[in-house]
Coordinates of C-alpha atoms and ligand atoms in Angstrom, one line a residue:
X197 CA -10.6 57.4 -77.4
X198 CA -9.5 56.1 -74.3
X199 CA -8.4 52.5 -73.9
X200 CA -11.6 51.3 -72.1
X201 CA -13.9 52.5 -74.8
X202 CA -11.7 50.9 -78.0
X203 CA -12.6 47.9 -75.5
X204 CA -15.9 48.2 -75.4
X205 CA -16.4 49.0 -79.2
X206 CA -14.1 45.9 -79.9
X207 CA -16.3 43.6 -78.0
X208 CA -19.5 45.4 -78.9
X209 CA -18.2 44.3 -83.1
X210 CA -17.6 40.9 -81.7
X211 CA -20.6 40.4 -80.2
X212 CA -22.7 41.7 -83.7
X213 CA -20.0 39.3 -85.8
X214 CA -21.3 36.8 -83.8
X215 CA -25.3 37.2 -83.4
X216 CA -27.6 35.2 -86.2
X217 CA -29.5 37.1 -88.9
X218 CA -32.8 36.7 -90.5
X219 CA -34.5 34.1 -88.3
X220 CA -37.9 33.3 -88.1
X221 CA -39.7 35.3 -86.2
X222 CA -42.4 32.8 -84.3
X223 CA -40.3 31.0 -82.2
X224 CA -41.9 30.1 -78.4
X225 CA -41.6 33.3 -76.4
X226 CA -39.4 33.0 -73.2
X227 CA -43.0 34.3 -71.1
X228 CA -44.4 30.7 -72.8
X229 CA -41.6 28.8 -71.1
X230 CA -41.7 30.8 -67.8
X231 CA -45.6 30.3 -68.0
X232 CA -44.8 26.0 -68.2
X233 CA -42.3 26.6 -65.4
X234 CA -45.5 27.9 -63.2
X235 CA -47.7 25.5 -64.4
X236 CA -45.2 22.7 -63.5
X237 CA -44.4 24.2 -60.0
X238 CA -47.9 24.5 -58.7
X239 CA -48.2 20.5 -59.4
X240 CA -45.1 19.9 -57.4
X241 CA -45.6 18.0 -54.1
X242 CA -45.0 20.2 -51.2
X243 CA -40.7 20.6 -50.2
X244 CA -40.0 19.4 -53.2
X245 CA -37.5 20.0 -56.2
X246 CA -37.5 18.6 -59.6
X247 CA -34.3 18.3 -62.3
X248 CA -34.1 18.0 -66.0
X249 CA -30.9 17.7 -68.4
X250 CA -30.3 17.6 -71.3
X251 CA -30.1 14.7 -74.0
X252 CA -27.2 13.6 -74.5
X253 CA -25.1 14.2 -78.2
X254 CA -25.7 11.1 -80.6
X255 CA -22.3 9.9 -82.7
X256 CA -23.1 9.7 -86.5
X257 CA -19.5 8.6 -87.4
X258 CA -16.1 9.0 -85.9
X259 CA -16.0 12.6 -84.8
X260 CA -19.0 13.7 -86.1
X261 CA -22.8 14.0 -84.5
X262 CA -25.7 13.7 -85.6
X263 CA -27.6 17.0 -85.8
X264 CA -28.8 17.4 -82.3
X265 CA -32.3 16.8 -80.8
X266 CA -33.1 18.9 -77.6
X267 CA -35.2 17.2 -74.8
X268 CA -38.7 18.1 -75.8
X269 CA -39.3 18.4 -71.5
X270 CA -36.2 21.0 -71.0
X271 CA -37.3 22.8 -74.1
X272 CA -40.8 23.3 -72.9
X273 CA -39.6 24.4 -69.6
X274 CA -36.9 26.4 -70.2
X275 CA -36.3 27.1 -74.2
X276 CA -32.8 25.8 -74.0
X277 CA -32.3 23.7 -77.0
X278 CA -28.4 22.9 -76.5
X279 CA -26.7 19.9 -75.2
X280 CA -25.1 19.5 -71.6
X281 CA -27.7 21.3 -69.7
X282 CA -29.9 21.2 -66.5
X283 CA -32.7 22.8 -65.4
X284 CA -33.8 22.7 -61.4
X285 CA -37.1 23.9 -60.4
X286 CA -37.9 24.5 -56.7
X287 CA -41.5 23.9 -55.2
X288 CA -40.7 27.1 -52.9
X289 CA -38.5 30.0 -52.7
X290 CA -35.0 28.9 -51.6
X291 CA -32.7 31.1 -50.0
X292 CA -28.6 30.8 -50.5
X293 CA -26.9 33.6 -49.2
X294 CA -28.5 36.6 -50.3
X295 CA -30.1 35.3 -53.6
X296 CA -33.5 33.8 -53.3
X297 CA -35.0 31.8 -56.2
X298 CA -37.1 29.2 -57.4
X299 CA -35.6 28.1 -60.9
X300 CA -32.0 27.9 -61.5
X301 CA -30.8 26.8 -64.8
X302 CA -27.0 25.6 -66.1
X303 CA -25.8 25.8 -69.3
X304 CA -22.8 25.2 -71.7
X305 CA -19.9 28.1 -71.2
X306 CA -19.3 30.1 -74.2
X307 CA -16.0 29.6 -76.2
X308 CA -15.4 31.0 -79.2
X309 CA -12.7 28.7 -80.4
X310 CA -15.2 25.7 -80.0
X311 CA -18.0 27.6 -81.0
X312 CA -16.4 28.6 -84.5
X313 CA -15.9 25.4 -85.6
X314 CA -19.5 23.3 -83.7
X315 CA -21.4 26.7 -83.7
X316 CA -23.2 29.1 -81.2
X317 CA -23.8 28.9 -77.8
X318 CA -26.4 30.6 -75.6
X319 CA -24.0 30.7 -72.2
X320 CA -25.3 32.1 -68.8
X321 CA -25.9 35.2 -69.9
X322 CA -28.3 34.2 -73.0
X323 CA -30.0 32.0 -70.8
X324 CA -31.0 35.1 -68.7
X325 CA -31.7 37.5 -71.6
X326 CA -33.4 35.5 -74.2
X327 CA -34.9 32.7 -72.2
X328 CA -35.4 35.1 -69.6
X329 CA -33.7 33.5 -66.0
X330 CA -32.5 35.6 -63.2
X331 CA -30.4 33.1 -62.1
X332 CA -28.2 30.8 -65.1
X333 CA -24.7 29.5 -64.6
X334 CA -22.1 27.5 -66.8
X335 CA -22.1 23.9 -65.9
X336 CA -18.6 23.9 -64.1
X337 CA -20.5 26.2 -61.2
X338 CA -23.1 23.0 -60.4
X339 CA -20.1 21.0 -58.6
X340 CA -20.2 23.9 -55.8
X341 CA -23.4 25.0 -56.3
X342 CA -25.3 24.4 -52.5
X343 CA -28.0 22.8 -53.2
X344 CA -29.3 20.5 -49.9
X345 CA -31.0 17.3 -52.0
X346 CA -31.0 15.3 -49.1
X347 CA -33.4 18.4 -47.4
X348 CA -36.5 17.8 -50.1
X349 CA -39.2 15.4 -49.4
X350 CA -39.3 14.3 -53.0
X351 CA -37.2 14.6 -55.7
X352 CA -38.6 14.5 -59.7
X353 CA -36.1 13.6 -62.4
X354 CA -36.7 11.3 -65.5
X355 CA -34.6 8.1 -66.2
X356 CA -31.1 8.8 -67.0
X357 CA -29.8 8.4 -70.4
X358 CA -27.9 5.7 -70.6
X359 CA -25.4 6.7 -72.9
X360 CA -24.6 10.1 -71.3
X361 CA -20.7 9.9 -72.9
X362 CA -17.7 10.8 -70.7
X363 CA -18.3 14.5 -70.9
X364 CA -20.2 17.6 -69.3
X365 CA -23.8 15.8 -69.2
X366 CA -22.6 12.6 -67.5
X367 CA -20.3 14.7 -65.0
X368 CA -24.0 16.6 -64.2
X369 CA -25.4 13.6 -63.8
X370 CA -22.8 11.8 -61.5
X371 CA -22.7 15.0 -59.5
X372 CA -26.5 15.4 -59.2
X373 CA -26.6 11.6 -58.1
X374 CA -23.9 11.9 -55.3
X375 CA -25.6 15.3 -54.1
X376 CA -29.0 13.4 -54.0
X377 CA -27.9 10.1 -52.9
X378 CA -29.8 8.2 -55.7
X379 CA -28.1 4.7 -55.4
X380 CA -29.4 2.9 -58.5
X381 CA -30.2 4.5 -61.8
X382 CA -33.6 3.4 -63.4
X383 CA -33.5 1.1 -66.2
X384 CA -34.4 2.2 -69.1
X385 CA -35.6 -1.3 -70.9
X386 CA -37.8 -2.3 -67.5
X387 CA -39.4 1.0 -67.8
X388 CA -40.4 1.5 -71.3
X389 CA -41.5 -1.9 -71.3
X390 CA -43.9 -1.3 -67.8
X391 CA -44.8 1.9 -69.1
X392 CA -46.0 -0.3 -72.9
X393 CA -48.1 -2.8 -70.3
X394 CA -49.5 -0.2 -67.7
X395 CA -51.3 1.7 -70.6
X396 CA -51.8 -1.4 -72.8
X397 CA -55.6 -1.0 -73.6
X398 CA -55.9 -3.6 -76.5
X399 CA -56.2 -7.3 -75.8
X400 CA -56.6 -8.7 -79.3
X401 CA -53.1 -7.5 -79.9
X402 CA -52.0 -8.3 -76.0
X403 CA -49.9 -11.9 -77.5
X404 CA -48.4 -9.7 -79.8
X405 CA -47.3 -7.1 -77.7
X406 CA -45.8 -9.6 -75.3
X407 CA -43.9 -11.3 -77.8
X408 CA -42.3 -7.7 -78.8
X409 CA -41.0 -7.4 -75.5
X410 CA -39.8 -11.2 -75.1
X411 CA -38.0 -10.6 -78.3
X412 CA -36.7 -7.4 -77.1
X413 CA -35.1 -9.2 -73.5
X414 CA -33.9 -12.3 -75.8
X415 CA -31.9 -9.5 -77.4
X416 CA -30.3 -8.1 -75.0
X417 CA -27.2 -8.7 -72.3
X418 CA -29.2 -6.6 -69.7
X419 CA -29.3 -9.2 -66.7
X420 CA -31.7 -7.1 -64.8
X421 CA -34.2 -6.7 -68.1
X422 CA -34.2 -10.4 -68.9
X423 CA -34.4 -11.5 -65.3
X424 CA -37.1 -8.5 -64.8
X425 CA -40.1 -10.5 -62.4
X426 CA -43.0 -8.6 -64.1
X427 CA -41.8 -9.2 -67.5
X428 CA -41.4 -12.7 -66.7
X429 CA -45.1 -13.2 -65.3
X430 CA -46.8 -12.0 -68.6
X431 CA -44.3 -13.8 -70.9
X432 CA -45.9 -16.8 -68.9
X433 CA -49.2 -15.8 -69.4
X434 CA -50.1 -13.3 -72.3
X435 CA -54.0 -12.9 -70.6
X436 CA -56.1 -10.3 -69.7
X437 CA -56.2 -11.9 -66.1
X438 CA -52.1 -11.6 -66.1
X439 CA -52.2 -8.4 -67.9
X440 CA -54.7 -7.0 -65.2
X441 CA -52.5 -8.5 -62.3
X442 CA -49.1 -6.6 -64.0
X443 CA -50.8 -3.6 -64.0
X444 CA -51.8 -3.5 -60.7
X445 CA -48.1 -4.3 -59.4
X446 CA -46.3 -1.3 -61.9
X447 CA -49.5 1.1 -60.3
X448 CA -48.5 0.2 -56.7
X449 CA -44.7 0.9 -56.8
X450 CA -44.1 3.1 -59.4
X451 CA -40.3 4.1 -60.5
X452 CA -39.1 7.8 -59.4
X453 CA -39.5 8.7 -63.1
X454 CA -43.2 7.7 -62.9
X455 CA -44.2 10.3 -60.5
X456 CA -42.1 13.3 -62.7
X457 CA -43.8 12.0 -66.0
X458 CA -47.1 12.0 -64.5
X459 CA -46.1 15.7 -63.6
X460 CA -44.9 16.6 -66.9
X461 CA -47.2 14.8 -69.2
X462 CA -50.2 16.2 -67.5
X463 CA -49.2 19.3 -68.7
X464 CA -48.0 18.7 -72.5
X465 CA -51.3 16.5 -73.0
X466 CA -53.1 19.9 -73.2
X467 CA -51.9 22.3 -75.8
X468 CA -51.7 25.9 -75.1
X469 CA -53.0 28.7 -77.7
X470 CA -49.1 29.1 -78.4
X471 CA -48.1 25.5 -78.9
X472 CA -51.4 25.2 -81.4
X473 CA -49.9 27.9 -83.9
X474 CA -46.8 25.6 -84.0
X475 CA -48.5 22.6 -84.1
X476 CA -51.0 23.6 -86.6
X477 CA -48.6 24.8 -88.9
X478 CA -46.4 21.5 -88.9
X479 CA -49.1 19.7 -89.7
X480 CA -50.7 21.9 -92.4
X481 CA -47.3 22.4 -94.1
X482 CA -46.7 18.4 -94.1
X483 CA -50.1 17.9 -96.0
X484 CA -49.5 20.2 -98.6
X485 CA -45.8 18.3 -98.6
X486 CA -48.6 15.1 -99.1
X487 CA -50.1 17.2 -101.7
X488 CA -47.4 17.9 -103.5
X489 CA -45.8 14.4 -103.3
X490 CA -48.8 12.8 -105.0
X491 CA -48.5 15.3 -108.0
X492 CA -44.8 14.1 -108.3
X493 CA -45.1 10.5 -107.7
X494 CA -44.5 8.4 -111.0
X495 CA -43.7 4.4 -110.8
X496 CA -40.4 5.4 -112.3
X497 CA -39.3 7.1 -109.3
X498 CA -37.0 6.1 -106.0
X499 CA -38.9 6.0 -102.3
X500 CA -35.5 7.6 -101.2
X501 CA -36.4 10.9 -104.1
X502 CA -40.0 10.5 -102.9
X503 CA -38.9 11.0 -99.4
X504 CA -36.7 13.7 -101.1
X505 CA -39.9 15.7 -102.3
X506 CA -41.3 15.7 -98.6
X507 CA -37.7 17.3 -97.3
X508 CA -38.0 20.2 -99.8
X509 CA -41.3 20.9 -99.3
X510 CA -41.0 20.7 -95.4
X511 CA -37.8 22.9 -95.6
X512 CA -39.4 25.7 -98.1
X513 CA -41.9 26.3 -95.3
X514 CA -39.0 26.5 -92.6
X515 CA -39.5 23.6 -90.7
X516 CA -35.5 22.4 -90.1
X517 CA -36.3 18.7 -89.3
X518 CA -38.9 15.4 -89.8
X519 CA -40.8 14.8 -86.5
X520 CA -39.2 10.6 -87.0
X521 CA -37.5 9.6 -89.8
X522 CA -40.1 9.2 -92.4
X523 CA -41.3 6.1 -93.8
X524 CA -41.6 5.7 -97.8
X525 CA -43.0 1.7 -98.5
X526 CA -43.6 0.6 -101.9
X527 CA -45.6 -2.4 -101.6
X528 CA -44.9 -5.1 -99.4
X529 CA -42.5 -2.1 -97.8
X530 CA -45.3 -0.6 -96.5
X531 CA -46.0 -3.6 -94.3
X532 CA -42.9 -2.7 -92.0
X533 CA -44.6 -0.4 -89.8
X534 CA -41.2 1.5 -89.4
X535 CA -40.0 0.7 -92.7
X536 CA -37.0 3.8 -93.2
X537 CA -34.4 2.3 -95.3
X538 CA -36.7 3.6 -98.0
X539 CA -34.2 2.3 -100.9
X540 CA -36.4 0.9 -103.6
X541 CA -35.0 2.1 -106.7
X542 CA -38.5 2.1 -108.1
X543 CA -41.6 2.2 -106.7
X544 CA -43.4 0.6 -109.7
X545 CA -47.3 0.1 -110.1
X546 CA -47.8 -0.3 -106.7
X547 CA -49.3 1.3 -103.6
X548 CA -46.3 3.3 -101.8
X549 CA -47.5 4.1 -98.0
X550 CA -45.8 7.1 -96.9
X551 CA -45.7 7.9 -93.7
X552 CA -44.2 11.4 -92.9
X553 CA -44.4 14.7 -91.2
X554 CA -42.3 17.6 -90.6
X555 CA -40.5 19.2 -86.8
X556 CA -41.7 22.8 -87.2
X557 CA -39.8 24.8 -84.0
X558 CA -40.0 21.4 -82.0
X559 CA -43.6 20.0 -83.2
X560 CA -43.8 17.6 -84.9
X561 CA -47.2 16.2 -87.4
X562 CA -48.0 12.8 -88.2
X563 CA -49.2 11.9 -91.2
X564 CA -50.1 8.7 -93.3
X565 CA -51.0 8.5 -97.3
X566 CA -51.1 5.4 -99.4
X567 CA -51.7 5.9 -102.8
X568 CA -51.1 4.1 -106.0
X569 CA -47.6 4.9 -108.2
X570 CA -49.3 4.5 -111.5
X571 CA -52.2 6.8 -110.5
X572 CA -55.1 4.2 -110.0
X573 CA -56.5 1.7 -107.2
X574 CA -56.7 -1.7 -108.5
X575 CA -59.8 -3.8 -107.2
X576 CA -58.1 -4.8 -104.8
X577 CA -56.1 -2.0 -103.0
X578 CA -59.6 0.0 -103.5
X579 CA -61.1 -2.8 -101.2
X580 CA -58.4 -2.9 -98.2
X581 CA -58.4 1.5 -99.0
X582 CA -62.4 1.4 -98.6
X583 CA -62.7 -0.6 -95.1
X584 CA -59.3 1.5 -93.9
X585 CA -60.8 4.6 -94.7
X586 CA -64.3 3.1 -93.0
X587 CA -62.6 2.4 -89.8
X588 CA -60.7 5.8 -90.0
X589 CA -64.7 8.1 -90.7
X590 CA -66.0 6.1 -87.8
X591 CA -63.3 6.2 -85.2
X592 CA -63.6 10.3 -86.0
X593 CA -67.1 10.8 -85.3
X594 CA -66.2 9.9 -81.6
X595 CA -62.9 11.6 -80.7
X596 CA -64.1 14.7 -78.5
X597 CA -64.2 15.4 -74.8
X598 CA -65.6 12.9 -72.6
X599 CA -64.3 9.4 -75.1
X600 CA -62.2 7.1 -73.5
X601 CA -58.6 6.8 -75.0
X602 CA -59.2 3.0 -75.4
X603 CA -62.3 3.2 -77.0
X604 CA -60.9 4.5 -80.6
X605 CA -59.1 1.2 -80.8
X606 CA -62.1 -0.8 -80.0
X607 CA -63.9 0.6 -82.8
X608 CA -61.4 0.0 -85.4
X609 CA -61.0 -3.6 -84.6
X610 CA -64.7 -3.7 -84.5
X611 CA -64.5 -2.2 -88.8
X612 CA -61.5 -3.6 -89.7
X613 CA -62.3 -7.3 -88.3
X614 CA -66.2 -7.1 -89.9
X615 CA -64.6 -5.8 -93.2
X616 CA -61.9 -8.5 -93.2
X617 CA -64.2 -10.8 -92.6
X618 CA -66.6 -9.7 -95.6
X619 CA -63.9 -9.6 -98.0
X620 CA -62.9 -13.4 -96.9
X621 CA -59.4 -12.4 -95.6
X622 CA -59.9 -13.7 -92.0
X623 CA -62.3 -16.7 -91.2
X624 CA -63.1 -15.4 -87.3
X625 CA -63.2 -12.0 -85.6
X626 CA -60.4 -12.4 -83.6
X627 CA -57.7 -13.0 -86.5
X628 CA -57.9 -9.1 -87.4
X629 CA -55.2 -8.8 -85.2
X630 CA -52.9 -10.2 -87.9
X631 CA -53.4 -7.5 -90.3
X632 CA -54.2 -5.1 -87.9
X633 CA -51.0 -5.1 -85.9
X634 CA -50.5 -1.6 -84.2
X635 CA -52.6 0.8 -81.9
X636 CA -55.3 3.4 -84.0
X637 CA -54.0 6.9 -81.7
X638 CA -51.2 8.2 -79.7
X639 CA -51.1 12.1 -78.6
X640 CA -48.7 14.6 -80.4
X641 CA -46.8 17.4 -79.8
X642 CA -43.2 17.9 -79.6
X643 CA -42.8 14.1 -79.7
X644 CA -44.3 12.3 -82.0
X645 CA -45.8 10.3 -79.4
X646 CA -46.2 12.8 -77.3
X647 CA -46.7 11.9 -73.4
X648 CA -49.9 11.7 -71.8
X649 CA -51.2 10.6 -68.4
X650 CA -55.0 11.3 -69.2
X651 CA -57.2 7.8 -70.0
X652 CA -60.0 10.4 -71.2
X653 CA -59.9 12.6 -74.4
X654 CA -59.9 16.1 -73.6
X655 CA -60.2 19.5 -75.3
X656 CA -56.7 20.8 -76.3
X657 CA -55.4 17.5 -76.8
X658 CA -54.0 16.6 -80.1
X659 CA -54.1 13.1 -81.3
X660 CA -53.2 11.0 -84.6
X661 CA -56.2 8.6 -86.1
X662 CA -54.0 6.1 -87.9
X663 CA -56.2 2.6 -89.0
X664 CA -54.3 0.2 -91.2
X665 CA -54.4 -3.0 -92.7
X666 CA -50.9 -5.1 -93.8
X667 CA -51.1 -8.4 -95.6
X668 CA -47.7 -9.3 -96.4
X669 CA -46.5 -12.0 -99.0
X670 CA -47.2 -15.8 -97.3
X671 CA -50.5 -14.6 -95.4
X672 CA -53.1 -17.1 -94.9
X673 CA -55.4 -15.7 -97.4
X674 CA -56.0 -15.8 -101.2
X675 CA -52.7 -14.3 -103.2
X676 CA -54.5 -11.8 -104.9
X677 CA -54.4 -9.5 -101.3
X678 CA -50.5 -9.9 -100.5
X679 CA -48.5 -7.1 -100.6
X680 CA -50.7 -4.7 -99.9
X681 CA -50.3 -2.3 -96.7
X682 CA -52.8 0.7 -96.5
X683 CA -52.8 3.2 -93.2
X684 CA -54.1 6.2 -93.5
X685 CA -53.3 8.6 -90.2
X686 CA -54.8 12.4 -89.8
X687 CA -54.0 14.8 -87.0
X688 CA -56.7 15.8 -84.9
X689 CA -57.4 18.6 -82.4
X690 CA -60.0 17.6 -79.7
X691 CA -62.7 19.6 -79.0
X692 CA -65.6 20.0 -76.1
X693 CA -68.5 18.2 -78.6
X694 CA -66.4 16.9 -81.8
X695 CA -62.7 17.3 -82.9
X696 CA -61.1 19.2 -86.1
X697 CA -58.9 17.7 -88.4
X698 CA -55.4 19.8 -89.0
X699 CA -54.5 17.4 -91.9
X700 CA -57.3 17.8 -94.1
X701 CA -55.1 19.8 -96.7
X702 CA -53.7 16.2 -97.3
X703 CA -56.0 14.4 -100.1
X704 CA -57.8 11.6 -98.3
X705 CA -60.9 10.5 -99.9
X706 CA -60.0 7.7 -102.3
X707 CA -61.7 9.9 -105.4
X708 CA -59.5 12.9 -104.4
X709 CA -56.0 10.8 -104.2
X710 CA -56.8 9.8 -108.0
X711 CA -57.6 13.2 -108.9
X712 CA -54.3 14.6 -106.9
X713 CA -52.1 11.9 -108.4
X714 CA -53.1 13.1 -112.0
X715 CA -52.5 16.6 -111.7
X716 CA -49.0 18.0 -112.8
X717 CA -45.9 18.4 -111.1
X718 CA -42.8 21.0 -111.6
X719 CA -40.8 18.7 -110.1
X720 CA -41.6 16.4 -113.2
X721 CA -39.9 19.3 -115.3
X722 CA -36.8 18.9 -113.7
X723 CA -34.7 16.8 -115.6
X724 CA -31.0 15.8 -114.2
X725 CA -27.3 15.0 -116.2
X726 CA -27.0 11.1 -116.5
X727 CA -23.6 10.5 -114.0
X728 CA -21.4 9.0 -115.9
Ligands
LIG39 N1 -45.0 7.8 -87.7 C1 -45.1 7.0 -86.6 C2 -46.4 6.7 -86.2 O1 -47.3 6.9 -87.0 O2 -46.7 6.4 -85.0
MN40 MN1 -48.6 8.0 -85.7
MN41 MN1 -47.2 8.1 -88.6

C-alpha cells in the first residue's frame, strides 16, 4: 500500500471514530431549511440582503456553559444548531469572481482537540453536505470575505445580543457592523418593551402592563431605557388614548429589526406539514408526561421530583430539552406566573399548577394542569377550576380562521369577570384584572412564544388557550379563596372553520383529573435508600 492510500484509510477511520451513532431519525430535512430560505427570499425587498448569527454561549459557572440553545431563526433557515455562526441571504444572485450565489453561510472550524473535550462540530464541509450549502466557510474567512453592505438598499438583521462575549460571535458581529456601517446597535430593553405596547391588545390589564415595564427601567442602569420618550409618555398616562398615541409613533419609525421580524415571523406564524409532525409530537408526548404526573403525584412528594417525573417522561420519548423551564406551584406557588424555583419539599393537600412542556428537535409545547395533591377538589378549588375551565370551552369554540387575535382575551375577561363576580370575589367588572393578570394566547413553535406578525388567526397557526385565575394570600376577598391559583393552557392547531386540540391526551375535564389522579403509578413502586 502506497503512502497516499494508508493516508486515506487513516483519515477515512478517523472520520467513522468520529461520526454519531443511533440518532433519531426525524430530524428537519436540509430540503425543509432550503425551502424557508426560498420562502424568506421572495419576501425580501428588492437589492436587498438579510444576516442572522448565532446566539451567543450562556455561562452556567466558571468555565462551564449552560447546554446551548440555538437561534430558533438560524435553525429554521439553515439547520445549523451550533454557536458562533452566520447565515447571509441575498435577495438576487451575487457574483464574486467566478462563484455566483444567493446564500452563504459561516460556521465554527473543526478542531479535534477542542472538539474532544466540548464535542462535535459541523465545519464548512457539514454545512454543505448535511445542511446542504454550496457555498459554507469557517468564520475566520468572513473578515475578507467581499461582501459590498454599503451596495444594498436595505439590510435585515435582528437586534444584537448584548452579551456576545469577547469571542468568534462578537468579532462576526463587530465585523459585520464596520462592513455595513450600522452606527448604533438597537437596544434591546426599548425594543422588547415597544414591541410588549405595539401588540398590547388588552386594556383592563393596560396599568398593569405599564407598571411592569416602569419597574423594569427603575431596575436598570440603561440611561437610554430609562430616559426612553415613549416609555416615558405611557408611564404618564396608562390610557387607551396614550396607549393608541404610542402605538402610532413605534408604527411610524420602526427599528431595523422591526422590518426583519416582520419578515421572519410572517413565515414561522404558519406551520408547514413538516414543522406539524414536530410540533404535534412535543405536545402529545408532554400530555402523556401530564398523564403520567397525575398518576404519581402524592401530597408527600417534592415540586422539584414532580418536575422530575415530567423530565423522564419527556426524555423516554426523545425529546432532549423543556421548551422554558417548567413551572411546578403548590399552592400559593402557583400564583407566580413564572414560579421555577419549584423547591417545596412537599406539595401537601393542595392544588399544585404545573406548567410544563417538552423541546422535541427545537418545538417546543405548552401546557398547564392544576390539580389537587391529595386527589380531590375542595369546594372551593372546584369553583375557581369550574369558571377557568368555562372561560377556557368558550374561548375554544372561536379560535379558527377569520377570529381576531385580540378577541380570545376579550372573551375570557368577559367569563372570568362574570364568574368572579357570581362567586363574590370581585365587587365590579373591571377588578378581574387582579386575578386575571396575564394574556389568554400567544403562538408556538420553536419558541414558546413563538413570533407572529398576523392580528388575524389563521389556518396553520398554532396557539396556546391558557385562562387562569390567582388569588394570593392578603386579596381583598373572603380567606376561604386565598392561595388558590388555577390555569389551565391546551395547544391548539387552527383550522379553516374550527381548531384541533394537540393536548387533549392531557386529562382536562375536572371528572377526568380525579379519576387520573387515583389511578396507580410505577413510579410509586420505586422506593429509594434513606441518605444517611
Ligand atoms: N409557559 C409559559 C407560558 O405559558 O406562557
Ligand atoms: Mn403559554
Ligand atoms: Mn405555559
Amino acid at each position: 500500500m502506497n503512502k497516499y492510500i494508508i493516508g486515506l484509510w487513516l483519515f477515512v477511520l478517523s472520520i467513522n471514530a468520529n461520526a454519531q451513532h443511533n440518532l433519531p431519525g426525524d430530524f428537519l430535512s436540509k430540503e425543509f431549511h432550503a425551502g424557508r430560505r426560498e420562502a424568506f427570499r421572495q419576501k425580501m425587498p428588492e437589492n436587498s440582503v438579510a444576516v442572522i448569527f448565532s446566539f451567543p454561549e450562556r455561562v452556567f459557572s466558571n468555565d462551564v456553559t449552560y447546554s446551548y440553545h440555538p437561534n430558533p431563526d438560524l435553525y429554521y433557515l439553515s439547520g445549523y444548531k451550533e454557536p458562533d455562526g452566520m447565515l447571509i441571504i441575498f435577495k438576487e444572485m451575487q457574483k464574486n469572481g467566478d462563484r455566483s450565489y444567493n446564500e452563504l453561510i459561516f460556521v465554527r472550524s473543526r478542531n479535534p482537540l477542542l472538539e474532544q473535550w466540548t464535542g462535535r462540530r459541523l465545519g464548512a464541509d457539514g454545512a454543505k453536505k448535511d445542511l446542504g450549502f454550496a457555498y459554507a466557510f469557517n468564520t475566520e474567512k468572513f473578515k475578507t470575505f467581499e461582501i459590498d453592505f454599503k451596495g444594498f438598499k436595505s439590510i435585515q438583521y435582528d437586534i444584537f445580543p448584548d452579551d456576545a462575549g469577547s469571542g468568534t460571535l462578537q468579532s462576526l458581529i463587530n465585523t459585520f457592523s464596520k462592513k455595513a456601517e450600522i452606527k448604533k446597535r438597537e437596544n434591546k430593553y426599548i425594543i422588547q418593551a415597544h414591541n410588549l405596547l405595539a401588540n398590547f391588545t388588552s386594556p383592563t390589564n393596560l396599568a398593569n402592563r405599564v407598571s411592569r415595564i416602569k419597574a423594569s427601567m427603575a431596575n436598570t442602569e440603561d440611561s437610554d431605557y430609562r430616559n426612553d420618550p415613549i416609555l416615558n409618555q405611557i408611564i404618564q398616562n396608562p390610557d387607551e388614548a396614550t396607549l393608541a398615541m404610542v402605538q402610532k409613533k413605534i408604527k411610524e419609525d420602526p427599528a431595523p429589526s422591526q422590518e426583519y421580524n416582520k419578515l421572519i415571523s410572517s413565515l414561522r406564524e404558519i406551520k408547514t406539514p413538516e414543522e406539524l409532525v414536530l410540533l404535534r409530537k412535543s405536545i402529545q408526548l408532554s400530555a402523556i408526561a401530564h398523564k403520567e404526573v397525575m398518576k404519581a403525584i402524592t401530597p408527600a412528594m417534592s415540586e422539584s421530583e414532580i418536575t422530575g417525573i415530567f423530565h423522564y417522561v419527556h426524555k423516554r420519548y426523545g425529546a432532549m430539552d423543556e421548551g422554558y423551564p417548567p413551572i411546578v406551584g403548590s399552592g400559593g406557588n402557583g400564583c407566580i406566573l413564572h414560579y421555577i424555583e419549584n423547591n417545596a419539599t412537599k406539595v401537601d393537600n393542595q392544588l399544585v399548577l404545573m406548567d410544563v412542556g417538552s423541546e422535541y428537535h427545537g418545538y417546543s409545547a405548552d401546557i398547564t394542569r392544576t390539580v389537587p395533591a391529595n386527589g380531590k377538589f375542595s369546594p372551593e378549588q372546584k369553583a375557581i377550576y369550574q369558571l377557568v375551565y368555562k372561560a377556557q370551552e368558550e374561548v375554544f369554540k372561536i379560535v379558527k380562521e377569520g377570529t381576531p387575535f385580540q378577541d380570545l382575551n376579550v372573551k375570557t375577561t368577559e367569563v372570568l369577570a362574570q364568574g368572579l363576580l357570581e362567586l363574590g370575589i370581585i365587587k365590579e367588572k373591571k377588578d378581574v384584572s387582579r386575578y386575571y393578570i396575564h394574556g389568554v394566547s400567544h403562538h408556538l413553535g420553536l419558541d414558546v412564544h413563538d413570533k407572529n406578525i398576523t392580528p388575524v388567526l389563521k389556518e396553520n397557526m398554532v396557539i396556546t388557550v391558557e385562562p387562569g385565575i390567582y388569588i394570593p394570600k392578603g386579596s381583598p376577598c373572603d380567606p376561604k379563596w386565598w392561595d388558590i391559583a388555577v390555569r389551565i393552557e391546551d395547544d391548539l392547531l387552527i383550522g379553516k372553520s374550527g381548531n384541533e386540540n394537540l393536548s387533549v391526551a392531557a386529562p382536562r375535564k375536572l371528572e377526568d383529573i380525579e379519576a387520573t389522579l387515583a389511578q396507580k403509578s410505577a413510579l410509586n413502586n420505586l422506593i429509594l435508600p434513606k441518605l444517611k
